[in-house]
Structures are given as C-alpha cells and as structure tokens.
mmCIF file with all atom_site columns, C-alpha atoms in Angstrom:
data_model
loop_
_atom_site.group_PDB
_atom_site.id
_atom_site.type_symbol
_atom_site.label_atom_id
_atom_site.label_alt_id
_atom_site.label_comp_id
_atom_site.label_asym_id
_atom_site.label_entity_id
_atom_site.label_seq_id
_atom_site.pdbx_PDB_ins_code
_atom_site.Cartn_x
_atom_site.Cartn_y
_atom_site.Cartn_z
_atom_site.occupancy
_atom_site.B_iso_or_equiv
_atom_site.pdbx_formal_charge
_atom_site.auth_seq_id
_atom_site.auth_comp_id
_atom_site.auth_asym_id
_atom_site.auth_atom_id
_atom_site.pdbx_PDB_model_num
ATOM 1   C CA . MET A 1 1   ? 112.829 92.401  193.305 1.00 0.00 ? 1073 MET A CA 1
ATOM 2   C CA . THR A 1 2   ? 116.346 93.092  194.531 1.00 0.00 ? 1074 THR A CA 1
ATOM 3   C CA . GLY A 1 3   ? 119.796 91.689  194.359 1.00 0.00 ? 1075 GLY A CA 1
ATOM 4   C CA . SER A 1 4   ? 122.105 90.927  191.476 1.00 0.00 ? 1076 SER A CA 1
ATOM 5   C CA . PHE A 1 5   ? 120.947 88.919  188.484 1.00 0.00 ? 1077 PHE A CA 1
ATOM 6   C CA . LYS A 1 6   ? 123.345 86.382  189.793 1.00 0.00 ? 1078 LYS A CA 1
ATOM 7   C CA . ASP A 1 7   ? 120.251 85.884  191.984 1.00 0.00 ? 1079 ASP A CA 1
ATOM 8   C CA . LEU A 1 8   ? 117.531 85.432  189.546 1.00 0.00 ? 1080 LEU A CA 1
ATOM 9   C CA . LYS A 1 9   ? 116.571 81.262  189.030 1.00 0.00 ? 1081 LYS A CA 1
ATOM 10  C CA . VAL A 1 10  ? 116.424 82.040  185.642 1.00 0.00 ? 1082 VAL A CA 1
ATOM 11  C CA . TYR A 1 11  ? 120.042 82.846  185.064 1.00 0.00 ? 1083 TYR A CA 1
ATOM 12  C CA . GLN A 1 12  ? 121.634 81.059  187.533 1.00 0.00 ? 1084 GLN A CA 1
ATOM 13  C CA . LEU A 1 13  ? 120.048 77.902  185.490 1.00 0.00 ? 1085 LEU A CA 1
ATOM 14  C CA . ALA A 1 14  ? 121.200 79.286  182.068 1.00 0.00 ? 1086 ALA A CA 1
ATOM 15  C CA . PHE A 1 15  ? 124.420 79.522  183.017 1.00 0.00 ? 1087 PHE A CA 1
ATOM 16  C CA . GLU A 1 16  ? 124.519 75.457  184.200 1.00 0.00 ? 1088 GLU A CA 1
ATOM 17  C CA . ALA A 1 17  ? 123.185 75.258  180.174 1.00 0.00 ? 1089 ALA A CA 1
ATOM 18  C CA . ALA A 1 18  ? 125.780 76.756  179.097 1.00 0.00 ? 1090 ALA A CA 1
ATOM 19  C CA . LYS A 1 19  ? 128.286 75.579  180.813 1.00 0.00 ? 1091 LYS A CA 1
ATOM 20  C CA . THR A 1 20  ? 127.175 72.267  180.477 1.00 0.00 ? 1092 THR A CA 1
ATOM 21  C CA . ILE A 1 21  ? 126.794 73.215  176.254 1.00 0.00 ? 1093 ILE A CA 1
ATOM 22  C CA . PHE A 1 22  ? 130.174 74.784  176.182 1.00 0.00 ? 1094 PHE A CA 1
ATOM 23  C CA . LEU A 1 23  ? 131.499 70.886  177.822 1.00 0.00 ? 1095 LEU A CA 1
ATOM 24  C CA . ILE A 1 24  ? 130.130 68.630  175.304 1.00 0.00 ? 1096 ILE A CA 1
ATOM 25  C CA . SER A 1 25  ? 130.607 70.744  172.720 1.00 0.00 ? 1097 SER A CA 1
ATOM 26  C CA . LYS A 1 26  ? 134.646 70.443  173.404 1.00 0.00 ? 1098 LYS A CA 1
ATOM 27  C CA . SER A 1 27  ? 133.629 66.933  172.257 1.00 0.00 ? 1099 SER A CA 1
ATOM 28  C CA . PHE A 1 28  ? 131.750 68.172  168.196 1.00 0.00 ? 1100 PHE A CA 1
ATOM 29  C CA . PRO A 1 29  ? 134.311 67.440  165.793 1.00 0.00 ? 1101 PRO A CA 1
ATOM 30  C CA . LYS A 1 30  ? 136.740 70.759  164.270 1.00 0.00 ? 1102 LYS A CA 1
ATOM 31  C CA . GLU A 1 31  ? 135.448 70.726  161.184 1.00 0.00 ? 1103 GLU A CA 1
ATOM 32  C CA . GLU A 1 32  ? 132.420 72.287  163.030 1.00 0.00 ? 1104 GLU A CA 1
ATOM 33  C CA . THR A 1 33  ? 134.425 74.796  165.305 1.00 0.00 ? 1105 THR A CA 1
ATOM 34  C CA . TYR A 1 34  ? 133.974 77.458  163.201 1.00 0.00 ? 1106 TYR A CA 1
ATOM 35  C CA . SER A 1 35  ? 129.916 76.339  162.714 1.00 0.00 ? 1107 SER A CA 1
ATOM 36  C CA . LEU A 1 36  ? 128.209 74.685  165.046 1.00 0.00 ? 1108 LEU A CA 1
ATOM 37  C CA . THR A 1 37  ? 129.720 74.142  167.863 1.00 0.00 ? 1109 THR A CA 1
ATOM 38  C CA . ASP A 1 38  ? 130.291 78.469  167.556 1.00 0.00 ? 1110 ASP A CA 1
ATOM 39  C CA . GLN A 1 39  ? 126.965 79.343  167.105 1.00 0.00 ? 1111 GLN A CA 1
ATOM 40  C CA . ILE A 1 40  ? 126.063 76.844  169.658 1.00 0.00 ? 1112 ILE A CA 1
ATOM 41  C CA . GLY A 1 41  ? 128.444 78.827  172.344 1.00 0.00 ? 1113 GLY A CA 1
ATOM 42  C CA . ARG A 1 42  ? 126.910 81.950  171.381 1.00 0.00 ? 1114 ARG A CA 1
ATOM 43  C CA . SER A 1 43  ? 123.688 81.817  171.275 1.00 0.00 ? 1115 SER A CA 1
ATOM 44  C CA . SER A 1 44  ? 123.371 79.545  174.583 1.00 0.00 ? 1116 SER A CA 1
ATOM 45  C CA . ARG A 1 45  ? 125.338 82.385  175.965 1.00 0.00 ? 1117 ARG A CA 1
ATOM 46  C CA . SER A 1 46  ? 123.822 85.709  174.866 1.00 0.00 ? 1118 SER A CA 1
ATOM 47  C CA . VAL A 1 47  ? 120.664 83.897  177.206 1.00 0.00 ? 1119 VAL A CA 1
ATOM 48  C CA . CYS A 1 48  ? 122.646 84.562  180.054 1.00 0.00 ? 1120 CYS A CA 1
ATOM 49  C CA . VAL A 1 49  ? 123.918 88.586  178.895 1.00 0.00 ? 1121 VAL A CA 1
ATOM 50  C CA . ASN A 1 50  ? 120.467 89.328  177.422 1.00 0.00 ? 1122 ASN A CA 1
ATOM 51  C CA . ILE A 1 51  ? 118.991 88.631  181.159 1.00 0.00 ? 1123 ILE A CA 1
ATOM 52  C CA . GLY A 1 52  ? 121.577 90.192  182.912 1.00 0.00 ? 1124 GLY A CA 1
ATOM 53  C CA . GLU A 1 53  ? 121.428 93.232  180.587 1.00 0.00 ? 1125 GLU A CA 1
ATOM 54  C CA . GLY A 1 54  ? 117.574 93.307  181.179 1.00 0.00 ? 1126 GLY A CA 1
ATOM 55  C CA . TYR A 1 55  ? 117.204 93.350  185.025 1.00 0.00 ? 1127 TYR A CA 1
ATOM 56  C CA . ARG A 1 56  ? 120.161 96.445  184.806 1.00 0.00 ? 1128 ARG A CA 1
ATOM 57  C CA . LYS A 1 57  ? 117.280 98.756  182.882 1.00 0.00 ? 1129 LYS A CA 1
ATOM 58  C CA . ARG A 1 58  ? 114.943 96.875  184.539 1.00 0.00 ? 1130 ARG A CA 1
ATOM 59  C CA . ILE A 1 59  ? 113.922 100.589 185.929 1.00 0.00 ? 1131 ILE A CA 1
ATOM 60  C CA . TYR A 1 60  ? 112.831 101.186 182.405 1.00 0.00 ? 1132 TYR A CA 1
ATOM 61  C CA . PRO A 1 61  ? 109.698 98.180  181.984 1.00 0.00 ? 1133 PRO A CA 1
ATOM 62  C CA . LYS A 1 62  ? 109.820 98.485  177.735 1.00 0.00 ? 1134 LYS A CA 1
ATOM 63  C CA . HIS A 1 63  ? 113.213 97.511  178.223 1.00 0.00 ? 1135 HIS A CA 1
ATOM 64  C CA . PHE A 1 64  ? 113.320 95.653  180.288 1.00 0.00 ? 1136 PHE A CA 1
ATOM 65  C CA . THR A 1 65  ? 110.534 93.229  177.964 1.00 0.00 ? 1137 THR A CA 1
ATOM 66  C CA . THR A 1 66  ? 112.967 93.323  175.443 1.00 0.00 ? 1138 THR A CA 1
ATOM 67  C CA . LYS A 1 67  ? 115.637 92.069  176.099 1.00 0.00 ? 1139 LYS A CA 1
ATOM 68  C CA . MET A 1 68  ? 113.851 88.987  178.257 1.00 0.00 ? 1140 MET A CA 1
ATOM 69  C CA . THR A 1 69  ? 112.628 88.445  175.200 1.00 0.00 ? 1141 THR A CA 1
ATOM 70  C CA . ASP A 1 70  ? 115.989 88.383  173.577 1.00 0.00 ? 1142 ASP A CA 1
ATOM 71  C CA . ALA A 1 71  ? 116.989 86.410  175.791 1.00 0.00 ? 1143 ALA A CA 1
ATOM 72  C CA . ASP A 1 72  ? 113.821 83.479  175.002 1.00 0.00 ? 1144 ASP A CA 1
ATOM 73  C CA . GLY A 1 73  ? 114.860 83.907  171.404 1.00 0.00 ? 1145 GLY A CA 1
ATOM 74  C CA . GLU A 1 74  ? 118.673 83.348  172.419 1.00 0.00 ? 1146 GLU A CA 1
ATOM 75  C CA . ALA A 1 75  ? 117.228 80.087  174.073 1.00 0.00 ? 1147 ALA A CA 1
ATOM 76  C CA . THR A 1 76  ? 114.673 79.037  171.104 1.00 0.00 ? 1148 THR A CA 1
ATOM 77  C CA . GLU A 1 77  ? 118.232 78.861  168.768 1.00 0.00 ? 1149 GLU A CA 1
ATOM 78  C CA . THR A 1 78  ? 120.487 76.860  171.152 1.00 0.00 ? 1150 THR A CA 1
ATOM 79  C CA . SER A 1 79  ? 117.749 74.767  171.163 1.00 0.00 ? 1151 SER A CA 1
ATOM 80  C CA . ILE A 1 80  ? 117.823 74.179  167.062 1.00 0.00 ? 1152 ILE A CA 1
ATOM 81  C CA . TRP A 1 81  ? 120.979 73.806  167.375 1.00 0.00 ? 1153 TRP A CA 1
ATOM 82  C CA . LEU A 1 82  ? 120.878 71.090  170.144 1.00 0.00 ? 1154 LEU A CA 1
ATOM 83  C CA . ASP A 1 83  ? 118.372 69.499  167.589 1.00 0.00 ? 1155 ASP A CA 1
ATOM 84  C CA . PHE A 1 84  ? 121.283 69.453  164.801 1.00 0.00 ? 1156 PHE A CA 1
ATOM 85  C CA . ALA A 1 85  ? 123.568 68.100  167.279 1.00 0.00 ? 1157 ALA A CA 1
ATOM 86  C CA . TYR A 1 86  ? 121.493 65.790  168.018 1.00 0.00 ? 1158 TYR A CA 1
ATOM 87  C CA . SER A 1 87  ? 121.061 64.658  164.423 1.00 0.00 ? 1159 SER A CA 1
ATOM 88  C CA . CYS A 1 88  ? 124.392 64.827  163.229 1.00 0.00 ? 1160 CYS A CA 1
ATOM 89  C CA . GLU A 1 89  ? 125.160 61.802  166.588 1.00 0.00 ? 1161 GLU A CA 1
ATOM 90  C CA . TYR A 1 90  ? 127.532 64.677  168.514 1.00 0.00 ? 1162 TYR A CA 1
ATOM 91  C CA . ILE A 1 91  ? 125.492 64.963  171.873 1.00 0.00 ? 1163 ILE A CA 1
ATOM 92  C CA . SER A 1 92  ? 123.634 61.683  173.170 1.00 0.00 ? 1164 SER A CA 1
ATOM 93  C CA . ARG A 1 93  ? 119.782 61.603  173.082 1.00 0.00 ? 1165 ARG A CA 1
ATOM 94  C CA . GLU A 1 94  ? 119.423 62.195  177.474 1.00 0.00 ? 1166 GLU A CA 1
ATOM 95  C CA . ASN A 1 95  ? 121.789 64.920  176.895 1.00 0.00 ? 1167 ASN A CA 1
ATOM 96  C CA . LEU A 1 96  ? 119.447 66.284  174.199 1.00 0.00 ? 1168 LEU A CA 1
ATOM 97  C CA . ASN A 1 97  ? 116.852 65.473  176.691 1.00 0.00 ? 1169 ASN A CA 1
ATOM 98  C CA . LEU A 1 98  ? 118.204 67.493  179.757 1.00 0.00 ? 1170 LEU A CA 1
ATOM 99  C CA . LEU A 1 99  ? 119.463 70.640  177.481 1.00 0.00 ? 1171 LEU A CA 1
ATOM 100 C CA . GLN A 1 100 ? 116.020 70.684  175.642 1.00 0.00 ? 1172 GLN A CA 1
ATOM 101 C CA . LEU A 1 101 ? 113.968 70.745  179.095 1.00 0.00 ? 1173 LEU A CA 1
ATOM 102 C CA . LYS A 1 102 ? 115.756 72.979  180.774 1.00 0.00 ? 1174 LYS A CA 1
ATOM 103 C CA . TYR A 1 103 ? 115.738 75.723  177.839 1.00 0.00 ? 1175 TYR A CA 1
ATOM 104 C CA . GLU A 1 104 ? 111.743 74.907  178.362 1.00 0.00 ? 1176 GLU A CA 1
ATOM 105 C CA . GLU A 1 105 ? 111.693 75.930  181.697 1.00 0.00 ? 1177 GLU A CA 1
ATOM 106 C CA . ILE A 1 106 ? 114.246 78.986  181.268 1.00 0.00 ? 1178 ILE A CA 1
ATOM 107 C CA . GLY A 1 107 ? 111.863 80.149  177.405 1.00 0.00 ? 1179 GLY A CA 1
ATOM 108 C CA . ARG A 1 108 ? 108.561 80.207  180.485 1.00 0.00 ? 1180 ARG A CA 1
ATOM 109 C CA . MET A 1 109 ? 110.241 81.767  182.866 1.00 0.00 ? 1181 MET A CA 1
ATOM 110 C CA . LEU A 1 110 ? 111.722 84.177  180.483 1.00 0.00 ? 1182 LEU A CA 1
ATOM 111 C CA . ASN A 1 111 ? 108.626 84.785  178.879 1.00 0.00 ? 1183 ASN A CA 1
ATOM 112 C CA . SER A 1 112 ? 106.515 85.781  182.529 1.00 0.00 ? 1184 SER A CA 1
ATOM 113 C CA . MET A 1 113 ? 109.344 87.482  183.304 1.00 0.00 ? 1185 MET A CA 1
ATOM 114 C CA . ALA A 1 114 ? 108.920 89.770  179.869 1.00 0.00 ? 1186 ALA A CA 1
ATOM 115 C CA . ASN A 1 115 ? 104.202 89.479  180.883 1.00 0.00 ? 1187 ASN A CA 1
ATOM 116 C CA . HIS A 1 116 ? 105.256 90.506  184.103 1.00 0.00 ? 1188 HIS A CA 1
ATOM 117 C CA . PRO A 1 117 ? 107.942 93.052  184.304 1.00 0.00 ? 1189 PRO A CA 1
ATOM 118 C CA . GLU A 1 118 ? 106.778 94.931  187.298 1.00 0.00 ? 1190 GLU A CA 1
ATOM 119 C CA . LYS A 1 119 ? 107.384 92.248  189.260 1.00 0.00 ? 1191 LYS A CA 1
ATOM 120 C CA . PHE A 1 120 ? 110.629 93.484  188.684 1.00 0.00 ? 1192 PHE A CA 1
ATOM 121 C CA . THR A 1 121 ? 110.385 96.579  188.649 1.00 0.00 ? 1193 THR A CA 1
ATOM 122 C CA . PRO A 1 122 ? 112.889 98.317  191.664 1.00 0.00 ? 1194 PRO A CA 1
ATOM 123 C CA . LYS A 1 123 ? 110.700 99.899  194.401 1.00 0.00 ? 1195 LYS A CA 1
ATOM 124 C CA . THR A 1 124 ? 111.427 103.208 195.475 1.00 0.00 ? 1196 THR A CA 1
ATOM 125 C CA . LYS A 1 125 ? 111.897 104.717 198.993 1.00 0.00 ? 1197 LYS A CA 1
#
C-alpha cells in the first residue's frame, strides 16, 4: 500500500466523525468547556493523529500496530464520552447512534489493521 494516510478509508471516517463531534460540541454548555467538550474533542482528533503517525512509520510493523491500537483506544474513549453527552442530554439519540456506528466501524478497521500490519508495509523495489 502506498500513498498518504489521508487516502485510508479509516482515516477519512475518523476525520469526518471528529469534525461532526466538533460541530455538535459547540452547543455544549459553557461549564463543560474544560471537561466533556475538551475531552471528546481531544480523543476524537487523536484517532486521526494516531492513524497518521502509525501509517508514516509503517515500515516498522510493531510501531504501526501500537499506533493502530492506540487509535482504537481513543475511538473507544470517544464512544464513552458520547455516552456521557447523551446521558446529559447534550446530543440527540439520532446523533449518538450515528456516531456510535461510525466508531464501531472505525474500531473494526483499526483492529484489522493492527492484526495485519504486513498489508500496509511499503513494498521495496
């Protein structure tokens, strides 16, 4: 596999989900600025960052695997923050379900990438 990490479907899904969360979280109450809003923003963006970092180091399979599992951990954290946002009535059931489905798909893709780093190792000439 060659090209940019930005070409990966998992990166594109994670970026789209993080952007959606950013837009939704703009309506969270001010008292959540340094807690829920900050945490959900950081974890959702960290999924993308870990994918990018891991892909750039894919020549080292163990490093790649570590970064994909880190990204999966951040996706799980984001999913939990979404549960809190819903339980505090900051997001609708529809938005919760949509985003949870995206993060489930992202998690499956990251798990597959972590289990098969050889599929992403650059080919030598």
